Amino acid sequence: MTDSAGRAARGTRPESREASELRTIRSQQPQLASAVDLHLEILGVHRRVQGRVTLPHLEITRESMQRHQATATPLLRFEDIPLDLSDLRLMVRQTADVLRRYGALEEGDYRKIQSLGRDMRLIDVTGQWFRSGLAQQVAGVGIPASNSFAELDGADVIDQVLTVSMRPFLSRCAEVLQQRSELSLWTHSHCALCGGQPDLSVITPSAERHLICGRCELRWKWESLACPFCRNSERSKITSFATSDGKYRVYACDVCRRYLKAYDGRRASRPVMPIVDAVATLPLDAAAIQRGYSS
Ligand SMILES: [Zn+2]
Ligand SMILES: [Zn+2]
């Protein structure tokens, strides 16, 4: 495979804003070069596939949103995702290739993923993976849930690869809900669309905090301080610290010991970009982990 710089120079599409922001990070923080290159490659694969994904038809009305809100059930069903099997296979194989090349996937796991990419069970496994996000949430509110995905051999690695591989499809679905005013009816800390957990947030210029789903990148307003993982909202049990440039913050919970990062849009010159901000905040992850928190 050629490197993404070569591809961008020859290709008809201009380089994305994300890619140029990533290159800026590489020039300013050379210690992040390898993480930047890995994400540039993922971004390249992602863009090729995403351009082919059609927007799904989702029935979104005030009534349907209120119903989902009342039962904490996300809107999107697996069968609503405009999933093309050959594009999914391509995403899985290429994601595994990139992760292995950058040392983020061990040889045995790589082979496991490659065979999953060829396997007839890929759609079934992906369906289990998709529903596992919801199962975690339902279990969190005390309803017993069967989560067959967690019992699969290599579930952690499959989760890592499917999270990346499904993003082109899920982010197209999120585009549909993101524009709808009904989204404001959702008050849960898991994703209204896919049931995923937030893995980043953004502070808006009016000082609201919006959570960003780690699977589909949907953004929705949530409490500005409370921990989205255990709902602890006691100010003295939330540790918050910022980077020296003030661009990013960490909200760490002293009850469940998990943390969530935030892009501070009050001081920003560009909108939040989850892929870019994930790389830019790797040093912040290290600082949070060193203080005993986990993501
Ligand atoms: Zn989501
Ligand atoms: Zn917590």
Tab-separated table of C-alpha atoms and ligand atoms in Angstrom:
chain	number	residue	atom	x	y	z
A	1	MET	CA	0.000	0.000	0.000
A	2	THR	CA	1.230	3.494	-0.807
A	3	ASP	CA	1.448	6.021	1.969
A	4	SER	CA	-1.440	8.390	2.433
A	5	ALA	CA	0.561	11.444	1.373
A	6	GLY	CA	1.130	9.879	-2.041
A	7	ARG	CA	-2.501	8.928	-2.280
A	8	ALA	CA	-3.661	12.436	-1.458
A	9	ALA	CA	-1.344	13.952	-4.053
A	10	ARG	CA	-2.584	11.678	-6.831
A	11	GLY	CA	-6.200	11.358	-5.781
A	12	THR	CA	-9.022	13.544	-6.958
A	13	ARG	CA	-10.283	14.324	-3.473
A	14	PRO	CA	-8.586	17.123	-1.580
A	15	GLU	CA	-7.028	16.193	1.704
A	16	SER	CA	-9.550	16.306	4.515
A	17	ARG	CA	-9.410	18.907	7.265
A	18	GLU	CA	-8.776	16.064	9.721
A	19	ALA	CA	-5.730	14.905	7.768
A	20	SER	CA	-4.177	18.359	7.652
A	21	GLU	CA	-4.827	18.848	11.394
A	22	LEU	CA	-3.144	15.496	12.047
A	23	ARG	CA	-0.090	16.598	10.060
A	24	THR	CA	0.069	19.769	12.141
A	25	ILE	CA	0.132	17.636	15.298
A	26	ARG	CA	2.972	15.579	13.835
A	27	SER	CA	5.077	18.649	13.128
A	28	GLN	CA	4.433	20.160	16.556
A	29	GLN	CA	4.713	16.948	18.594
A	30	PRO	CA	7.130	14.568	16.859
A	31	GLN	CA	6.712	12.017	19.678
A	32	LEU	CA	3.172	11.422	18.365
A	33	ALA	CA	4.355	10.773	14.759
A	34	SER	CA	3.589	7.074	14.752
A	35	ALA	CA	0.075	7.564	16.198
A	36	VAL	CA	-0.542	10.309	13.623
A	37	ASP	CA	0.548	8.063	10.737
A	38	LEU	CA	-1.621	5.197	11.963
A	39	HIS	CA	-4.680	7.464	12.105
A	40	LEU	CA	-3.939	9.042	8.700
A	41	GLU	CA	-4.073	5.579	7.185
A	42	ILE	CA	-7.291	4.679	9.002
A	43	LEU	CA	-8.761	7.987	7.842
A	44	GLY	CA	-7.868	7.145	4.228
A	45	VAL	CA	-9.633	3.758	4.350
A	46	HIS	CA	-12.548	5.276	6.225
A	47	ARG	CA	-13.103	8.048	3.650
A	48	ARG	CA	-13.077	5.680	0.701
A	49	VAL	CA	-15.798	3.528	2.234
A	50	GLN	CA	-17.846	6.314	3.807
A	51	GLY	CA	-18.357	8.001	0.448
A	52	ARG	CA	-20.282	4.931	-0.694
A	53	VAL	CA	-22.542	4.581	2.370
A	54	THR	CA	-26.109	5.772	1.775
A	55	LEU	CA	-28.038	7.632	4.479
A	56	PRO	CA	-30.419	5.290	6.304
A	57	HIS	CA	-34.099	5.956	6.683
A	58	LEU	CA	-34.815	6.469	10.366
A	59	GLU	CA	-38.248	7.195	11.725
A	60	ILE	CA	-37.656	10.119	14.071
A	61	THR	CA	-40.659	11.858	15.562
A	62	ARG	CA	-41.253	13.501	18.933
A	63	GLU	CA	-43.337	10.500	19.947
A	64	SER	CA	-40.772	7.896	18.922
A	65	MET	CA	-37.971	9.844	20.601
A	66	GLN	CA	-40.001	10.138	23.819
A	67	ARG	CA	-40.609	6.397	23.750
A	68	HIS	CA	-36.897	5.653	23.339
A	69	GLN	CA	-36.024	8.193	26.023
A	70	ALA	CA	-38.467	6.596	28.502
A	71	THR	CA	-36.973	3.123	28.026
A	72	ALA	CA	-33.348	4.331	27.553
A	73	THR	CA	-33.303	2.379	24.289
A	74	PRO	CA	-31.237	3.763	21.404
A	75	LEU	CA	-32.947	4.421	18.070
A	76	LEU	CA	-30.877	2.459	15.621
A	77	ARG	CA	-31.491	-1.232	15.068
A	78	PHE	CA	-28.729	-3.298	13.543
A	79	GLU	CA	-30.887	-4.074	10.525
A	80	ASP	CA	-31.324	-0.322	9.831
A	81	ILE	CA	-27.600	0.201	9.258
A	82	PRO	CA	-26.821	0.593	5.530
A	83	LEU	CA	-24.180	-2.110	5.743
A	84	ASP	CA	-22.516	-3.437	2.620
A	85	LEU	CA	-20.867	-6.750	3.378
A	86	SER	CA	-17.971	-6.354	0.936
A	87	ASP	CA	-17.215	-2.856	2.288
A	88	LEU	CA	-17.362	-4.187	5.849
A	89	ARG	CA	-14.930	-6.974	4.927
A	90	LEU	CA	-12.643	-4.388	3.333
A	91	MET	CA	-12.762	-2.220	6.467
A	92	VAL	CA	-12.015	-5.176	8.756
A	93	ARG	CA	-9.076	-6.454	6.674
A	94	GLN	CA	-7.512	-3.048	6.120
A	95	THR	CA	-7.994	-1.925	9.722
A	96	ALA	CA	-6.256	-5.111	10.875
A	97	ASP	CA	-3.433	-4.506	8.365
A	98	VAL	CA	-2.861	-0.955	9.556
A	99	LEU	CA	-3.006	-1.875	13.253
A	100	ARG	CA	-0.529	-4.706	12.749
A	101	ARG	CA	1.892	-2.541	10.783
A	102	TYR	CA	1.978	-0.016	13.626
A	103	GLY	CA	2.402	-2.688	16.269
A	104	ALA	CA	-1.090	-2.214	17.712
A	105	LEU	CA	-2.171	-5.790	16.906
A	106	GLU	CA	-0.252	-8.965	17.723
A	107	GLU	CA	0.311	-11.600	15.080
A	108	GLY	CA	-2.113	-14.149	16.587
A	109	ASP	CA	-4.851	-11.537	16.950
A	110	TYR	CA	-4.163	-10.319	13.439
A	111	ARG	CA	-4.748	-13.797	12.039
A	112	LYS	CA	-7.933	-14.129	14.078
A	113	ILE	CA	-9.263	-10.874	12.617
A	114	GLN	CA	-8.239	-11.780	9.071
A	115	SER	CA	-10.134	-15.045	9.285
A	116	LEU	CA	-13.138	-13.246	10.798
A	117	GLY	CA	-13.013	-10.860	7.798
A	118	ARG	CA	-13.409	-13.837	5.442
A	119	ASP	CA	-15.813	-15.753	7.661
A	120	MET	CA	-19.523	-16.133	6.901
A	121	ARG	CA	-20.166	-15.233	10.547
A	122	LEU	CA	-18.865	-11.678	10.147
A	123	ILE	CA	-22.364	-10.159	9.977
A	124	ASP	CA	-23.524	-12.194	12.998
A	125	VAL	CA	-20.499	-11.217	15.051
A	126	THR	CA	-20.932	-7.580	14.047
A	127	GLY	CA	-24.581	-7.733	15.107
A	128	GLN	CA	-23.547	-9.164	18.484
A	129	TRP	CA	-20.919	-6.458	18.839
A	130	PHE	CA	-23.458	-3.747	18.002
A	131	ARG	CA	-25.979	-5.027	20.546
A	132	SER	CA	-23.328	-5.443	23.237
A	133	GLY	CA	-23.175	-1.638	23.604
A	134	LEU	CA	-26.813	-1.608	24.575
A	135	ALA	CA	-26.484	-4.710	26.766
A	136	GLN	CA	-23.871	-2.888	28.882
A	137	GLN	CA	-26.205	0.083	29.344
A	138	VAL	CA	-29.191	-2.067	30.218
A	139	ALA	CA	-27.107	-4.021	32.725
A	140	GLY	CA	-25.956	-0.669	34.158
A	141	VAL	CA	-29.536	0.274	35.050
A	142	GLY	CA	-30.146	-3.103	36.658
A	143	ILE	CA	-31.915	-5.034	33.890
A	144	PRO	CA	-30.256	-8.425	33.307
A	145	ALA	CA	-28.922	-8.605	29.764
A	146	SER	CA	-27.343	-11.458	27.887
A	147	ASN	CA	-24.204	-10.285	26.195
A	148	SER	CA	-23.018	-13.072	23.958
A	149	PHE	CA	-20.385	-10.816	22.381
A	150	ALA	CA	-18.318	-10.624	25.579
A	151	GLU	CA	-18.026	-14.424	25.584
A	152	LEU	CA	-16.483	-14.603	22.114
A	153	ASP	CA	-12.862	-15.675	21.834
A	154	GLY	CA	-10.816	-12.463	21.424
A	155	ALA	CA	-13.764	-10.140	22.168
A	156	ASP	CA	-11.455	-7.240	23.155
A	157	VAL	CA	-9.545	-7.301	19.881
A	158	ILE	CA	-12.695	-7.787	17.804
A	159	ASP	CA	-14.222	-4.824	19.632
A	160	GLN	CA	-11.160	-2.696	18.838
A	161	VAL	CA	-11.276	-3.571	15.122
A	162	LEU	CA	-15.067	-3.375	14.722
A	163	THR	CA	-15.195	0.013	16.447
A	164	VAL	CA	-12.943	1.362	13.683
A	165	SER	CA	-14.476	-0.732	10.880
A	166	MET	CA	-18.086	0.193	11.627
A	167	ARG	CA	-17.455	3.927	11.973
A	168	PRO	CA	-18.053	4.804	8.278
A	169	PHE	CA	-21.471	3.151	8.460
A	170	LEU	CA	-22.485	4.327	11.928
A	171	SER	CA	-21.299	7.899	11.450
A	172	ARG	CA	-23.558	8.205	8.376
A	173	CYS	CA	-26.484	7.081	10.545
A	174	ALA	CA	-25.478	9.644	13.181
A	175	GLU	CA	-25.593	12.419	10.566
A	176	VAL	CA	-29.330	11.819	10.215
A	177	LEU	CA	-30.132	12.093	13.933
A	178	GLN	CA	-27.619	14.878	14.614
A	179	GLN	CA	-29.641	17.400	12.619
A	180	ARG	CA	-32.932	16.658	14.351
A	181	SER	CA	-34.313	18.805	17.155
A	182	GLU	CA	-35.864	15.668	18.747
A	183	LEU	CA	-32.366	14.665	19.864
A	184	SER	CA	-32.667	17.222	22.689
A	185	LEU	CA	-35.234	14.921	24.363
A	186	TRP	CA	-32.489	12.365	25.121
A	187	THR	CA	-31.021	12.733	28.609
A	188	HIS	CA	-29.066	9.479	29.064
A	189	SER	CA	-25.297	9.190	29.150
A	190	HIS	CA	-25.174	6.463	26.500
A	191	CYS	CA	-25.662	7.195	22.821
A	192	ALA	CA	-29.200	7.896	21.631
A	193	LEU	CA	-28.442	6.336	18.275
A	194	CYS	CA	-26.326	3.229	18.840
A	195	GLY	CA	-26.118	2.765	22.615
A	196	GLY	CA	-22.333	3.264	22.662
A	197	GLN	CA	-20.474	5.007	25.459
A	198	PRO	CA	-19.013	8.490	25.173
A	199	ASP	CA	-15.238	8.560	24.742
A	200	LEU	CA	-14.819	12.285	24.285
A	201	SER	CA	-16.850	15.410	24.957
A	202	VAL	CA	-16.873	19.000	23.832
A	203	ILE	CA	-17.505	22.136	25.856
A	204	THR	CA	-19.547	24.555	23.760
A	205	PRO	CA	-19.013	28.332	23.719
A	206	SER	CA	-22.064	28.615	25.998
A	207	ALA	CA	-20.313	26.235	28.461
A	208	GLU	CA	-22.568	23.240	27.867
A	209	ARG	CA	-20.973	19.819	27.746
A	210	HIS	CA	-21.864	17.556	24.858
A	211	LEU	CA	-20.877	13.884	24.955
A	212	ILE	CA	-19.494	12.244	21.789
A	213	CYS	CA	-20.182	8.576	21.104
A	214	GLY	CA	-17.088	6.405	20.722
A	215	ARG	CA	-18.806	4.349	18.007
A	216	CYS	CA	-20.870	6.660	15.787
A	217	GLU	CA	-19.623	10.131	16.844
A	218	LEU	CA	-23.115	11.399	17.646
A	219	ARG	CA	-23.023	14.409	20.008
A	220	TRP	CA	-25.664	15.141	22.587
A	221	LYS	CA	-26.012	17.554	25.472
A	222	TRP	CA	-25.398	16.175	28.943
A	223	GLU	CA	-24.732	17.423	32.445
A	224	SER	CA	-21.664	19.622	32.540
A	225	LEU	CA	-19.906	17.949	35.457
A	226	ALA	CA	-21.470	14.585	36.380
A	227	CYS	CA	-19.629	11.358	35.561
A	228	PRO	CA	-21.356	9.717	32.562
A	229	PHE	CA	-20.229	6.259	33.693
A	230	CYS	CA	-21.629	6.162	37.241
A	231	ARG	CA	-23.582	9.455	37.373
A	232	ASN	CA	-21.692	10.708	40.400
A	233	SER	CA	-22.278	14.451	40.428
A	234	GLU	CA	-20.664	15.390	43.719
A	235	ARG	CA	-18.311	18.203	42.832
A	236	SER	CA	-15.728	17.193	45.445
A	237	LYS	CA	-15.497	13.724	43.884
A	238	ILE	CA	-14.760	14.926	40.353
A	239	THR	CA	-11.149	15.805	39.606
A	240	SER	CA	-10.761	18.125	36.646
A	241	PHE	CA	-7.567	19.310	35.024
A	242	ALA	CA	-6.637	21.025	31.761
A	243	THR	CA	-3.724	21.016	29.357
A	244	SER	CA	-1.416	24.030	29.652
A	245	ASP	CA	-2.786	25.538	26.418
A	246	GLY	CA	-6.328	25.184	27.782
A	247	LYS	CA	-7.542	23.294	24.710
A	248	TYR	CA	-8.467	20.104	26.514
A	249	ARG	CA	-9.763	19.068	29.922
A	250	VAL	CA	-10.100	15.793	31.795
A	251	TYR	CA	-13.036	15.046	34.088
A	252	ALA	CA	-11.999	12.158	36.308
A	253	CYS	CA	-14.432	10.478	38.671
A	254	ASP	CA	-13.203	9.589	42.147
A	255	VAL	CA	-16.105	7.169	42.648
A	256	CYS	CA	-15.750	4.818	39.639
A	257	ARG	CA	-12.179	5.936	38.736
A	258	ARG	CA	-13.023	6.482	35.079
A	259	TYR	CA	-12.330	9.655	33.136
A	260	LEU	CA	-13.643	11.520	30.121
A	261	LYS	CA	-11.731	14.040	28.050
A	262	ALA	CA	-13.202	17.251	26.694
A	263	TYR	CA	-12.256	19.532	23.840
A	264	ASP	CA	-12.777	23.059	25.111
A	265	GLY	CA	-14.653	24.782	22.295
A	266	ARG	CA	-14.646	28.060	24.209
A	267	ARG	CA	-11.027	28.657	23.232
A	268	ALA	CA	-10.906	26.790	19.968
A	269	SER	CA	-10.121	27.888	16.444
A	270	ARG	CA	-11.759	24.822	14.885
A	271	PRO	CA	-14.633	22.442	15.644
A	272	VAL	CA	-14.040	19.236	17.625
A	273	MET	CA	-12.686	16.399	15.426
A	274	PRO	CA	-12.835	13.102	17.316
A	275	ILE	CA	-10.043	11.320	15.394
A	276	VAL	CA	-7.712	14.317	15.579
A	277	ASP	CA	-8.517	15.063	19.211
A	278	ALA	CA	-8.005	11.422	20.185
A	279	VAL	CA	-4.411	11.643	18.926
A	280	ALA	CA	-3.759	15.125	20.297
A	281	THR	CA	-4.831	14.006	23.782
A	282	LEU	CA	-2.689	10.868	24.042
A	283	PRO	CA	-0.403	12.660	26.550
A	284	LEU	CA	-3.514	13.593	28.550
A	285	ASP	CA	-4.588	9.917	28.621
A	286	ALA	CA	-1.161	9.047	29.965
A	287	ALA	CA	-1.511	11.719	32.681
A	288	ALA	CA	-4.983	10.442	33.698
A	289	ILE	CA	-3.826	6.824	33.777
A	290	GLN	CA	-0.801	7.803	35.841
A	291	ARG	CA	-3.185	9.318	38.398
A	292	GLY	CA	-4.967	5.952	38.628
A	293	TYR	CA	-7.981	6.524	36.360
A	294	SER	CA	-9.055	4.433	33.388
A	295	SER	CA	-10.861	5.366	30.206
B	1	ZN	ZN	-23.407	6.102	18.955
B	2	ZN	ZN	-17.965	7.701	37.843
